């Protein structure tokens, strides 16, 4: 029965989407998500393409420079995801998948546009781990804005482009606890921060770095004030949350022990 279902989904997918990847990066990213949806498979964008879809303010213009497409899917649907990418006109990067597949990271290649699609399964695992399995139905095309913010802030070695991404996210989204895909959810940030001292430290440190650089990007005073307010709200939510015993025990050790993972550099790295 399952085999018949998969075949029918593949046929439906073939009839509803183009087989050749599109040259327009954003439209291609949406085509991938729509292709998954047509086959009953959950795929969502993260990274640059997610920023492009959600950020439209004055500091979002730099987001057009992204080249590759980053997505997240469910590990239990991996075989169906493979078939979807075959239908969409991609080939697997076998070397990359051999090296990193065990870490839930895979890559597919679009030969016609010399473009990679990097796929994460279940979790965002870079300097820190963010479990996204229950978060993929909140937004139609991307991970929620709050998760997008967290995946950017968790990078211990923020570069100027990362700060610009974070400014664009904060600039274009308000803060509340509604779990709305277009708002920053303080309760969710507070909950994650209360469980993991290392993630908490990276988030707060990242916010501090962004705040110290607000003067460097030509922001109007009113925009800077708004960003300072939002950063304060997020930082206070992280700091004031009721911490778990595990968090408090790890806090005793503090920064004497590395609190984040070193991410290996490889071809097509996220």
PDB file of C-alpha atoms in Angstrom, residues 5-126:
ATOM      1  CA  UNK A   5       1.045   5.693  -2.388  1.00  0.00           C
ATOM      2  CA  UNK A   6       4.619   6.739  -3.154  1.00  0.00           C
ATOM      3  CA  UNK A   7       4.155   5.990  -6.865  1.00  0.00           C
ATOM      4  CA  UNK A   8       0.930   8.010  -7.046  1.00  0.00           C
ATOM      5  CA  UNK A   9       2.588  10.914  -5.250  1.00  0.00           C
ATOM      6  CA  UNK A  10       5.507  10.821  -7.684  1.00  0.00           C
ATOM      7  CA  UNK A  11       3.110  10.853 -10.644  1.00  0.00           C
ATOM      8  CA  UNK A  12       1.229  13.792  -9.143  1.00  0.00           C
ATOM      9  CA  UNK A  13       4.500  15.603  -8.583  1.00  0.00           C
ATOM     10  CA  UNK A  14       5.570  15.010 -12.186  1.00  0.00           C
ATOM     11  CA  UNK A  15       2.337  16.528 -13.457  1.00  0.00           C
ATOM     12  CA  UNK A  16       2.398  19.596 -11.204  1.00  0.00           C
ATOM     13  CA  UNK A  17       5.969  20.969 -11.401  1.00  0.00           C
ATOM     14  CA  UNK A  18       8.643  21.786 -13.922  1.00  0.00           C
ATOM     15  CA  UNK A  19      11.464  19.227 -14.149  1.00  0.00           C
ATOM     16  CA  UNK A  20      14.262  21.697 -14.838  1.00  0.00           C
ATOM     17  CA  UNK A  21      15.608  23.950 -12.062  1.00  0.00           C
ATOM     18  CA  UNK A  22      14.813  27.638 -12.527  1.00  0.00           C
ATOM     19  CA  UNK A  23      17.562  30.225 -12.932  1.00  0.00           C
ATOM     20  CA  UNK A  24      15.866  32.616 -10.499  1.00  0.00           C
ATOM     21  CA  UNK A  25      17.147  31.500  -7.117  1.00  0.00           C
ATOM     22  CA  UNK A  26      14.182  32.575  -5.006  1.00  0.00           C
ATOM     23  CA  UNK A  27      11.623  31.105  -7.395  1.00  0.00           C
ATOM     24  CA  UNK A  28      13.636  27.891  -7.497  1.00  0.00           C
ATOM     25  CA  UNK A  29      13.709  27.729  -3.695  1.00  0.00           C
ATOM     26  CA  UNK A  30       9.928  28.059  -3.610  1.00  0.00           C
ATOM     27  CA  UNK A  31       9.606  25.437  -6.381  1.00  0.00           C
ATOM     28  CA  UNK A  32      11.480  22.948  -4.188  1.00  0.00           C
ATOM     29  CA  UNK A  33       9.135  23.548  -1.247  1.00  0.00           C
ATOM     30  CA  UNK A  34       6.083  23.350  -3.529  1.00  0.00           C
ATOM     31  CA  UNK A  35       7.440  20.132  -5.031  1.00  0.00           C
ATOM     32  CA  UNK A  36       7.639  18.602  -1.598  1.00  0.00           C
ATOM     33  CA  UNK A  37       4.149  19.824  -0.741  1.00  0.00           C
ATOM     34  CA  UNK A  38       2.750  18.245  -3.934  1.00  0.00           C
ATOM     35  CA  UNK A  39       4.163  14.892  -2.805  1.00  0.00           C
ATOM     36  CA  UNK A  40       3.038  15.236   0.808  1.00  0.00           C
ATOM     37  CA  UNK A  41       6.606  15.884   2.007  1.00  0.00           C
ATOM     38  CA  UNK A  42       7.565  18.660   4.439  1.00  0.00           C
ATOM     39  CA  UNK A  43      10.470  20.814   3.222  1.00  0.00           C
ATOM     40  CA  UNK A  44      11.214  24.331   4.457  1.00  0.00           C
ATOM     41  CA  UNK A  45      13.809  26.972   3.620  1.00  0.00           C
ATOM     42  CA  UNK A  46      16.347  28.352   6.050  1.00  0.00           C
ATOM     43  CA  UNK A  47      19.402  30.600   5.723  1.00  0.00           C
ATOM     44  CA  UNK A  48      19.581  33.202   2.979  1.00  0.00           C
ATOM     45  CA  UNK A  49      16.465  32.235   1.049  1.00  0.00           C
ATOM     46  CA  UNK A  50      14.371  32.337   4.210  1.00  0.00           C
ATOM     47  CA  UNK A  51      15.723  35.837   4.897  1.00  0.00           C
ATOM     48  CA  UNK A  52      14.894  36.869   1.343  1.00  0.00           C
ATOM     49  CA  UNK A  53      11.287  35.764   1.734  1.00  0.00           C
ATOM     50  CA  UNK A  54      10.754  37.447   5.105  1.00  0.00           C
ATOM     51  CA  UNK A  55      12.863  40.608   4.973  1.00  0.00           C
ATOM     52  CA  UNK A  56      11.974  43.571   2.774  1.00  0.00           C
ATOM     53  CA  UNK A  57      13.239  46.581   4.721  1.00  0.00           C
ATOM     54  CA  UNK A  58      16.096  48.961   3.826  1.00  0.00           C
ATOM     55  CA  UNK A  59      18.785  46.561   5.063  1.00  0.00           C
ATOM     56  CA  UNK A  60      17.563  43.517   3.140  1.00  0.00           C
ATOM     57  CA  UNK A  61      19.126  44.487  -0.212  1.00  0.00           C
ATOM     58  CA  UNK A  62      22.337  42.559   0.551  1.00  0.00           C
ATOM     59  CA  UNK A  63      20.348  39.316   0.843  1.00  0.00           C
ATOM     60  CA  UNK A  64      20.296  39.031  -2.946  1.00  0.00           C
ATOM     61  CA  UNK A  65      23.946  37.964  -2.935  1.00  0.00           C
ATOM     62  CA  UNK A  66      23.163  34.452  -1.678  1.00  0.00           C
ATOM     63  CA  UNK A  67      23.953  31.675  -4.116  1.00  0.00           C
ATOM     64  CA  UNK A  68      23.096  28.239  -2.689  1.00  0.00           C
ATOM     65  CA  UNK A  69      19.770  27.120  -1.223  1.00  0.00           C
ATOM     66  CA  UNK A  70      19.503  25.735   2.326  1.00  0.00           C
ATOM     67  CA  UNK A  71      16.542  23.607   3.367  1.00  0.00           C
ATOM     68  CA  UNK A  72      15.431  21.374   6.205  1.00  0.00           C
ATOM     69  CA  UNK A  73      13.302  18.244   5.987  1.00  0.00           C
ATOM     70  CA  UNK A  74      12.228  15.319   8.123  1.00  0.00           C
ATOM     71  CA  UNK A  75      14.538  12.326   8.468  1.00  0.00           C
ATOM     72  CA  UNK A  76      11.606   9.918   8.312  1.00  0.00           C
ATOM     73  CA  UNK A  77      10.804  11.283   4.828  1.00  0.00           C
ATOM     74  CA  UNK A  78      14.357  11.145   3.490  1.00  0.00           C
ATOM     75  CA  UNK A  79      13.763   8.502   0.784  1.00  0.00           C
ATOM     76  CA  UNK A  80      10.822  10.474  -0.565  1.00  0.00           C
ATOM     77  CA  UNK A  81      12.896  13.676  -0.476  1.00  0.00           C
ATOM     78  CA  UNK A  82      15.546  11.943  -2.603  1.00  0.00           C
ATOM     79  CA  UNK A  83      12.919  11.038  -5.202  1.00  0.00           C
ATOM     80  CA  UNK A  84      11.582  14.595  -5.186  1.00  0.00           C
ATOM     81  CA  UNK A  85      15.011  16.025  -5.960  1.00  0.00           C
ATOM     82  CA  UNK A  86      15.434  13.545  -8.776  1.00  0.00           C
ATOM     83  CA  UNK A  87      12.076  14.679 -10.194  1.00  0.00           C
ATOM     84  CA  UNK A  88      13.097  18.316  -9.756  1.00  0.00           C
ATOM     85  CA  UNK A  89      16.226  17.809 -11.890  1.00  0.00           C
ATOM     86  CA  UNK A  90      18.941  17.529  -9.215  1.00  0.00           C
ATOM     87  CA  UNK A  91      21.708  14.992  -8.706  1.00  0.00           C
ATOM     88  CA  UNK A  92      23.095  13.974  -5.294  1.00  0.00           C
ATOM     89  CA  UNK A  93      26.582  15.108  -4.287  1.00  0.00           C
ATOM     90  CA  UNK A  94      27.712  11.575  -3.412  1.00  0.00           C
ATOM     91  CA  UNK A  95      31.040  12.548  -1.850  1.00  0.00           C
ATOM     92  CA  UNK A  96      29.470  15.175   0.413  1.00  0.00           C
ATOM     93  CA  UNK A  97      26.619  12.853   1.355  1.00  0.00           C
ATOM     94  CA  UNK A  98      29.070  10.070   2.221  1.00  0.00           C
ATOM     95  CA  UNK A  99      31.100  12.393   4.464  1.00  0.00           C
ATOM     96  CA  UNK A 100      28.240  14.215   6.195  1.00  0.00           C
ATOM     97  CA  UNK A 101      25.152  12.032   5.759  1.00  0.00           C
ATOM     98  CA  UNK A 102      25.620  10.517   9.198  1.00  0.00           C
ATOM     99  CA  UNK A 103      25.350  14.027  10.640  1.00  0.00           C
ATOM    100  CA  UNK A 104      21.996  14.609   8.937  1.00  0.00           C
ATOM    101  CA  UNK A 105      23.486  16.849   6.250  1.00  0.00           C
ATOM    102  CA  UNK A 106      23.106  16.124   2.553  1.00  0.00           C
ATOM    103  CA  UNK A 107      23.623  18.004  -0.673  1.00  0.00           C
ATOM    104  CA  UNK A 108      22.063  17.988  -4.136  1.00  0.00           C
ATOM    105  CA  UNK A 109      23.445  19.704  -7.211  1.00  0.00           C
ATOM    106  CA  UNK A 110      21.771  21.742  -9.929  1.00  0.00           C
ATOM    107  CA  UNK A 111      24.108  21.381 -12.916  1.00  0.00           C
ATOM    108  CA  UNK A 112      22.251  23.818 -15.153  1.00  0.00           C
ATOM    109  CA  UNK A 113      22.780  26.710 -12.701  1.00  0.00           C
ATOM    110  CA  UNK A 114      25.922  25.482 -10.868  1.00  0.00           C
ATOM    111  CA  UNK A 115      24.042  25.648  -7.594  1.00  0.00           C
ATOM    112  CA  UNK A 116      23.949  23.479  -4.467  1.00  0.00           C
ATOM    113  CA  UNK A 117      20.984  22.665  -2.276  1.00  0.00           C
ATOM    114  CA  UNK A 118      22.093  21.832   1.272  1.00  0.00           C
ATOM    115  CA  UNK A 119      19.627  19.675   3.170  1.00  0.00           C
ATOM    116  CA  UNK A 120      19.433  19.254   6.947  1.00  0.00           C
ATOM    117  CA  UNK A 121      17.294  16.507   8.452  1.00  0.00           C
ATOM    118  CA  UNK A 122      15.231  17.168  11.600  1.00  0.00           C
ATOM    119  CA  UNK A 123      17.738  19.493  13.253  1.00  0.00           C
ATOM    120  CA  UNK A 124      19.876  22.531  12.611  1.00  0.00           C
ATOM    121  CA  UNK A 125      23.265  21.282  13.810  1.00  0.00           C
ATOM    122  CA  UNK A 126      26.059  23.805  13.565  1.00  0.00           C
TER     123      UNK A 126
END
